[in-house]
Coordinates of C-alpha atoms in Angstrom, one line a residue:
M1334 CA 0.0 0.0 0.0
T1335 CA 1.1 3.6 -0.6
P1336 CA 1.1 5.9 2.4
R1337 CA -2.0 7.6 1.0
E1338 CA -3.8 4.3 0.5
R1339 CA -2.9 3.1 3.9
L1340 CA -4.1 6.3 5.6
L1341 CA -7.4 6.4 3.8
A1342 CA -8.0 2.7 4.4
A1343 CA -7.3 3.2 8.1
I1344 CA -9.8 6.1 8.2
D1345 CA -12.4 3.8 6.6
R1346 CA -11.6 1.2 9.2
Q1347 CA -10.5 -1.2 6.4
P1348 CA -7.7 -3.7 6.7
V1349 CA -4.2 -2.3 6.3
D1350 CA -0.8 -3.8 6.0
Y1351 CA 0.2 -1.9 9.1
V1352 CA -1.1 0.9 11.3
P1353 CA -0.1 4.2 9.7
C1354 CA 1.8 6.9 11.6
A1355 CA 0.6 10.3 10.2
P1356 CA 1.8 13.0 12.6
F1357 CA 0.9 16.7 12.5
F1358 CA 3.9 19.1 13.0
N1359 CA 3.4 22.5 14.5
P1360 CA 6.2 25.0 14.0
L1361 CA 4.5 27.4 16.6
T1362 CA 4.9 31.2 16.4
P1363 CA 8.2 33.0 17.1
Q1364 CA 6.7 34.3 20.4
Q1365 CA 5.8 30.7 21.5
R1366 CA 9.3 29.6 20.6
A1367 CA 11.1 32.5 22.4
G1368 CA 14.0 31.3 24.5
R1369 CA 13.8 27.7 23.2
R1370 CA 15.7 25.9 20.6
W1371 CA 14.2 24.9 17.3
E1372 CA 14.2 21.1 17.5
F1373 CA 12.8 20.1 14.1
P1374 CA 15.6 18.9 11.7
F1375 CA 13.7 20.6 8.9
G1376 CA 12.3 24.1 8.2
P1377 CA 8.8 25.3 8.9
S1378 CA 7.3 24.8 5.4
E1379 CA 4.8 22.2 4.6
Q1380 CA 7.0 20.8 1.9
E1381 CA 10.1 20.5 4.0
M1382 CA 8.1 18.8 6.7
A1383 CA 6.6 16.3 4.3
E1384 CA 9.8 15.4 2.6
Y1385 CA 11.8 14.8 5.8
A1386 CA 9.0 12.8 7.4
V1387 CA 8.7 10.5 4.4
C1388 CA 12.3 10.2 3.4
Q1389 CA 14.1 10.2 6.7
L1390 CA 11.5 8.9 9.2
G1391 CA 9.2 6.7 7.2
V1392 CA 6.1 8.3 8.5
A1393 CA 3.3 9.8 6.4
P1394 CA 1.8 13.1 7.4
P1395 CA -1.0 14.4 5.3
V1396 CA -0.1 17.4 3.2
A1397 CA -2.2 20.5 4.0
L1398 CA -3.8 22.2 1.0
P1399 CA -3.2 26.0 1.4
I1400 CA -6.8 27.0 0.6
G1401 CA -6.8 30.8 1.1
D1402 CA -4.7 32.1 3.9
Y1403 CA -3.7 28.8 5.6
H1404 CA -1.6 29.1 8.8
P1405 CA 0.1 25.7 9.6
N1406 CA 0.9 26.8 13.2
F1407 CA -2.8 27.1 13.9
F1408 CA -4.0 24.1 11.7
M1409 CA -6.8 26.1 10.2
S1410 CA -7.6 28.0 7.1
L1411 CA -8.4 31.6 8.1
Y1412 CA -9.9 32.6 4.8
Y1413 CA -12.7 34.9 3.8
D1414 CA -13.5 37.4 1.1
P1415 CA -14.7 40.8 2.4
H1416 CA -17.2 42.9 0.6
P1417 CA -15.3 45.3 -1.8
E1418 CA -16.5 48.3 0.1
C1419 CA -15.0 47.1 3.4
T1420 CA -11.8 48.8 4.6
S1421 CA -9.8 48.5 7.7
K1422 CA -7.2 50.5 9.7
T1423 CA -5.0 49.5 12.7
W1424 CA -3.2 51.7 15.2
F1425 CA -1.3 51.5 18.5
E1426 CA -2.3 53.7 21.5
D1427 CA -1.8 53.4 25.3
D1428 CA -0.3 49.9 25.1
Q1429 CA -3.2 48.6 23.1
I1430 CA -3.7 47.7 19.5
H1431 CA -6.9 48.8 18.0
K1432 CA -8.4 47.8 14.7
V1433 CA -11.5 49.1 12.9
W1434 CA -13.4 47.7 9.9
E1435 CA -15.7 50.0 8.0
T1436 CA -18.4 48.0 6.3
P1437 CA -21.7 48.6 4.5
A1438 CA -23.4 47.5 7.8
G1439 CA -21.4 49.9 10.0
R1440 CA -18.2 50.0 12.0
L1441 CA -16.7 47.0 13.7
Q1442 CA -13.9 47.4 16.2
A1443 CA -11.7 45.3 18.5
S1444 CA -8.8 46.1 20.9
V1445 CA -6.2 44.0 22.6
N1446 CA -3.5 44.6 25.2
Y1447 CA -0.1 44.4 23.6
D1448 CA 2.8 42.5 25.3
E1449 CA 5.7 40.4 24.3
K1450 CA 3.5 37.3 23.8
W1451 CA 1.4 38.9 21.1
P1452 CA 2.4 37.2 17.8
H1453 CA 0.5 39.2 15.2
G1454 CA 2.4 42.4 15.1
L1455 CA 0.3 45.5 14.4
D1456 CA -2.9 43.5 13.6
I1457 CA -5.8 41.9 15.3
P1458 CA -7.0 38.8 13.3
F1459 CA -10.4 37.4 13.6
F1460 CA -9.3 33.9 14.3
S1461 CA -6.5 33.3 16.7
D1462 CA -6.1 31.7 20.1
F1463 CA -4.0 34.7 21.1
T1464 CA -6.8 37.2 21.0
I1465 CA -8.7 35.4 23.8
G1466 CA -6.3 36.4 26.5
H1467 CA -5.6 39.8 25.1
F1468 CA -9.0 41.3 24.3
T1469 CA -10.1 44.5 25.9
R1470 CA -12.9 44.8 23.2
P1471 CA -13.8 41.6 21.3
W1472 CA -14.9 41.4 17.7
L1473 CA -18.4 39.9 18.5
A1474 CA -20.6 41.1 21.3
S1475 CA -23.8 42.3 19.6
E1476 CA -26.2 41.9 16.7
A1477 CA -24.6 45.0 15.1
D1478 CA -21.2 43.3 15.3
L1479 CA -22.6 40.3 13.6
E1480 CA -24.1 42.3 10.8
C1481 CA -20.6 43.8 10.1
L1482 CA -19.0 40.4 10.2
R1483 CA -21.5 39.2 7.5
C1484 CA -19.9 41.8 5.2
I1485 CA -16.4 40.5 6.0
L1486 CA -16.5 36.8 6.6
R1487 CA -17.8 35.9 3.2
P1488 CA -16.8 32.7 1.4
L1489 CA -14.3 32.8 -1.4
D1490 CA -16.2 33.7 -4.6
R1491 CA -14.3 36.1 -6.8
R1492 CA -12.6 34.6 -9.8
E1493 CA -9.1 35.9 -8.9
E1494 CA -9.3 34.4 -5.3
L1495 CA -10.6 31.1 -6.6
D1496 CA -7.8 31.0 -9.2
R1497 CA -5.2 31.7 -6.6
A1498 CA -6.5 29.0 -4.3
R1499 CA -6.7 26.5 -7.1
F1500 CA -3.1 27.2 -8.1
E1501 CA -1.7 27.0 -4.6
C1502 CA -3.5 23.8 -3.9
R1503 CA -2.3 22.3 -7.1
A1504 CA 1.3 23.0 -6.1
M1505 CA 0.9 21.3 -2.7
K1506 CA -1.0 18.4 -4.2
A1507 CA 1.9 17.8 -6.5
V1508 CA 4.2 17.5 -3.4
A1509 CA 1.7 15.0 -1.9
D1510 CA 1.5 13.0 -5.1
R1511 CA 5.3 12.9 -5.5
L1512 CA 5.7 11.5 -2.0
G1513 CA 2.6 9.3 -2.1
L1514 CA 0.8 11.2 0.7
A1515 CA -2.8 12.0 1.3
T1516 CA -4.0 15.6 1.3
I1517 CA -6.0 17.4 4.0
A1518 CA -7.9 20.7 4.2
H1519 CA -8.6 22.4 7.5
V1520 CA -12.0 23.9 7.1
G1521 CA -14.5 25.1 9.7
M1522 CA -14.2 26.6 13.1
G1523 CA -17.7 26.8 14.6
L1524 CA -17.6 27.4 18.4
T1525 CA -13.8 27.5 18.2
G1526 CA -14.0 30.5 16.0
A1527 CA -16.8 32.0 18.1
M1528 CA -14.5 31.8 21.1
Q1529 CA -11.7 33.5 19.2
L1530 CA -14.1 36.3 18.2
C1531 CA -15.7 36.8 21.7
G1532 CA -13.3 35.5 24.3
S1533 CA -13.8 32.3 26.3
Q1534 CA -16.0 33.6 29.1
S1535 CA -18.0 35.8 26.8
V1536 CA -18.9 33.0 24.4
C1537 CA -20.1 30.8 27.2
M1538 CA -22.2 33.6 28.6
M1539 CA -23.5 34.3 25.1
A1540 CA -24.6 30.6 24.8
A1541 CA -26.7 31.1 27.9
E1542 CA -27.9 34.7 27.6
Q1543 CA -27.8 35.5 23.9
P1544 CA -28.3 32.1 22.3
D1545 CA -30.0 33.5 19.1
L1546 CA -26.9 35.7 18.5
L1547 CA -24.6 32.7 18.8
R1548 CA -26.8 30.6 16.6
A1549 CA -26.8 33.3 14.0
Y1550 CA -23.0 33.5 14.0
L1551 CA -22.7 29.7 13.8
E1552 CA -25.0 29.7 10.8
L1553 CA -22.8 32.3 9.1
D1554 CA -19.8 30.1 9.8
H1555 CA -21.6 27.1 8.6
Q1556 CA -22.5 28.5 5.2
R1557 CA -18.9 29.6 4.7
N1558 CA -17.8 26.1 5.7
L1559 CA -20.1 24.4 3.2
R1560 CA -18.7 26.5 0.3
H1561 CA -15.1 26.0 1.4
M1562 CA -15.5 22.3 1.9
E1563 CA -16.9 22.2 -1.6
L1564 CA -13.9 24.0 -2.9
A1565 CA -11.4 21.9 -0.9
C1566 CA -12.9 18.7 -2.4
Q1567 CA -12.7 20.2 -5.9
F1568 CA -9.1 21.3 -5.4
G1569 CA -8.0 17.8 -4.4
A1570 CA -8.4 17.3 -0.7
D1571 CA -8.7 13.6 0.4
I1572 CA -9.7 14.6 3.9
I1573 CA -11.5 17.5 5.4
R1574 CA -10.6 18.3 9.0
R1575 CA -13.3 20.1 10.9
N1576 CA -12.0 22.0 13.9
G1577 CA -13.9 21.1 17.1
F1578 CA -11.1 22.0 19.5
Y1579 CA -13.3 24.2 21.7
E1580 CA -16.5 22.5 20.9
T1581 CA -16.3 20.1 23.9
C1582 CA -17.5 19.6 27.4
D1583 CA -14.7 21.8 28.7
F1584 CA -17.2 24.6 27.9
Y1585 CA -20.6 23.2 27.1
G1586 CA -22.8 20.3 28.0
P1587 CA -23.6 17.5 25.5
R1588 CA -27.2 18.8 25.0
M1589 CA -25.9 22.3 24.3
L1590 CA -23.5 21.0 21.7
E1591 CA -26.2 19.0 20.0
S1592 CA -28.5 22.0 20.0
F1593 CA -26.0 24.5 18.7
L1594 CA -23.9 22.3 16.5
G1595 CA -25.5 19.0 15.7
P1596 CA -27.7 19.9 12.7
L1597 CA -24.9 22.0 11.2
L1598 CA -22.2 19.4 11.6
R1599 CA -24.5 16.7 10.0
E1600 CA -25.0 18.9 7.0
E1601 CA -21.3 19.5 6.6
I1602 CA -20.6 15.8 7.0
E1603 CA -23.2 15.0 4.4
A1604 CA -21.8 17.5 2.0
V1605 CA -18.3 16.1 2.2
H1606 CA -19.5 12.5 1.9
A1607 CA -21.6 13.5 -1.2
A1608 CA -18.3 14.7 -2.8
G1609 CA -16.7 11.2 -2.1
R1610 CA -14.3 12.5 0.6
R1611 CA -13.6 11.7 4.2
I1612 CA -14.2 14.2 7.1
G1613 CA -12.6 14.1 10.5
Y1614 CA -13.3 16.1 13.7
T1615 CA -10.7 17.4 16.1
V1616 CA -11.5 17.3 19.8
N1617 CA -8.8 17.3 22.4
T1618 CA -10.0 17.6 26.0
G1619 CA -13.4 17.6 27.7
V1620 CA -14.3 14.5 25.5
M1621 CA -15.6 11.9 27.9
P1622 CA -19.0 13.4 28.7
M1623 CA -19.7 13.8 25.0
L1624 CA -19.0 10.3 23.7
D1625 CA -22.6 9.5 23.0
Y1626 CA -23.0 12.8 21.2
L1627 CA -19.9 12.1 19.1
A1628 CA -21.1 8.6 18.3
G1629 CA -24.2 10.2 16.8
L1630 CA -22.2 12.2 14.3
D1631 CA -21.2 10.4 11.2
F1632 CA -17.6 11.7 11.1
D1633 CA -15.2 9.2 9.5
C1634 CA -12.5 10.0 12.1
I1635 CA -12.0 11.6 15.4
L1636 CA -8.7 13.3 15.8
H1637 CA -6.4 14.4 18.6
I1638 CA -8.1 13.2 21.8
D1639 CA -5.6 13.7 24.7
M1640 CA -5.3 10.3 26.2
A1641 CA -3.7 11.6 29.3
A1642 CA -6.2 14.4 30.2
A1643 CA -8.0 14.0 33.5
G1644 CA -10.7 11.3 33.4
V1645 CA -9.9 10.0 29.9
D1646 CA -10.6 6.2 29.5
P1647 CA -9.3 4.8 26.2
V1648 CA -11.4 1.6 26.8
R1649 CA -14.6 3.7 26.9
I1650 CA -13.5 5.7 23.9
R1651 CA -12.9 2.5 21.9
D1652 CA -16.2 1.0 23.0
K1653 CA -18.2 4.1 22.2
L1654 CA -16.5 5.3 19.0
A1655 CA -14.3 2.7 17.4
G1656 CA -17.2 0.7 15.9
S1657 CA -18.1 3.6 13.6
K1658 CA -15.1 5.9 13.4
S1659 CA -11.4 5.7 13.2
L1660 CA -9.2 7.2 15.9
W1661 CA -6.3 9.4 14.9
M1662 CA -4.4 10.0 18.2
G1663 CA -1.4 9.0 20.3
P1664 CA 0.8 10.1 23.1
S1665 CA -0.3 13.4 24.7
S1666 CA 1.5 16.5 23.4
V1667 CA 1.0 18.1 26.9
Y1668 CA 1.8 15.2 29.2
H1669 CA 4.0 12.7 27.3
M1670 CA 5.9 14.5 24.6
W1671 CA 7.5 17.0 26.9
D1672 CA 8.7 14.4 29.5
G1673 CA 12.4 14.2 30.2
D1674 CA 12.3 10.4 29.8
A1675 CA 11.7 9.1 26.2
E1676 CA 10.3 5.9 27.7
V1677 CA 7.2 7.9 28.8
P1678 CA 5.8 8.5 25.2
R1679 CA 6.9 5.0 24.2
R1680 CA 4.9 3.5 27.0
A1681 CA 1.9 5.7 26.2
L1682 CA 1.8 4.4 22.7
R1683 CA 2.2 0.8 23.7
E1684 CA -0.7 1.2 26.2
L1685 CA -2.9 3.0 23.7
L1686 CA -2.4 0.4 20.9
S1687 CA -3.0 -2.4 23.3
V1688 CA -6.5 -1.0 23.8
L1689 CA -7.3 0.2 20.3
G1690 CA -5.8 -2.6 18.3
N1691 CA -4.7 -2.2 14.7
Q1692 CA -7.8 -1.5 12.7
G1693 CA -9.2 2.1 12.3
V1694 CA -6.2 3.6 14.1
I1695 CA -3.7 6.3 13.0
V1696 CA -0.8 7.3 15.2
T1697 CA 0.1 10.9 15.9
P1698 CA 1.1 12.7 19.1
S1699 CA -2.1 14.5 20.2
P1700 CA -2.7 17.1 18.9
S1701 CA 0.7 17.6 17.3
V1702 CA 4.5 17.6 17.5
H1703 CA 5.8 21.0 18.4
S1704 CA 9.0 22.6 17.1
I1705 CA 10.4 23.1 20.7
M1706 CA 9.6 19.7 22.1
P1707 CA 12.4 17.2 22.7
W1708 CA 12.9 15.7 19.3
D1709 CA 14.2 12.5 20.8
N1710 CA 10.8 11.9 22.2
F1711 CA 9.2 12.0 18.8
L1712 CA 11.9 9.7 17.5
A1713 CA 11.1 7.3 20.3
V1714 CA 7.4 7.4 19.3
V1715 CA 8.4 6.6 15.7
D1716 CA 10.7 3.8 16.8
Q1717 CA 8.0 2.3 19.1
W1718 CA 5.4 2.5 16.3
K1719 CA 7.7 0.6 13.9
Q1720 CA 8.1 -2.1 16.5
L1721 CA 4.4 -2.4 17.1
R1722 CA 2.8 -1.7 13.7

């Protein structure tokens, strides 16, 4: 089997010649890396990562298609096509960065405290984990804000943008084809994106006190997702990865998740399946209370569960999910991959595979290998995988 064939068969829970190892590599931002050594023996580009992984390590990461403005250090595509009348300006004042969008629906503004941990320079993006802890004024707090966002967060539609996306995806697909790898597109943010627009406490309060506003935002996101999933499938993605990182019971109960997200996710799943592609869903922590909810969603794969997070039981995960979904996971990036003893991630992988078996399983540190982690720990995971596969 080629690496691509093996990965897709594993996602489909079909027999494979051996369990694939398909890791995700996260270069992190310069601010996250500050004071620490770059551990990767390759550069930060998708092509360098893929070539080294295949040729030197014998592992088979999927190649991300750069649909729009893809940021590998966030594993998401932050792309949208503002109305042509939209303009923006950014300025720095009193230790804060301020950004204003002028739109046909009115003015939209956000502000953040600036410090040495801010990675975006003189800008405030819509979708970044770093806004959450820095906001003094979030992007989304009212119906008026949402109407402005409707003018900005529009799906790709203009010919020149579509041509650019098609061209860039073609180049990365050529890399994947040359190396025999699968391709993946990171599409859809949902409540993760809502948290990045509102802040963590504010979005949870919005779910309780302004549910109609949150539902309206999620519908806006959903319609953009459907279009971008369609484009990703047209441009050669084998797998769509839907971000559910903050769509878990760390923040919401299972019934809330079903109410806010269930119908939208089912429509996205159906659209990807209608195009003949696979779709996976990323969840990391807060997973155990939502296993029944996840089991009711027809995702082909669940990615990046943290096996070492409090209360996680791989046996229950297997029993609830493995009959209908593949599991793309491995040693914990937080608890195992940083350990000073390389035997720790080795042992974690042995324990996990002893529970999950060898069908419908793909190995990766969960959620990813970071550029400042001890590289020997990842080499230990690869070596252990080769012994067990």
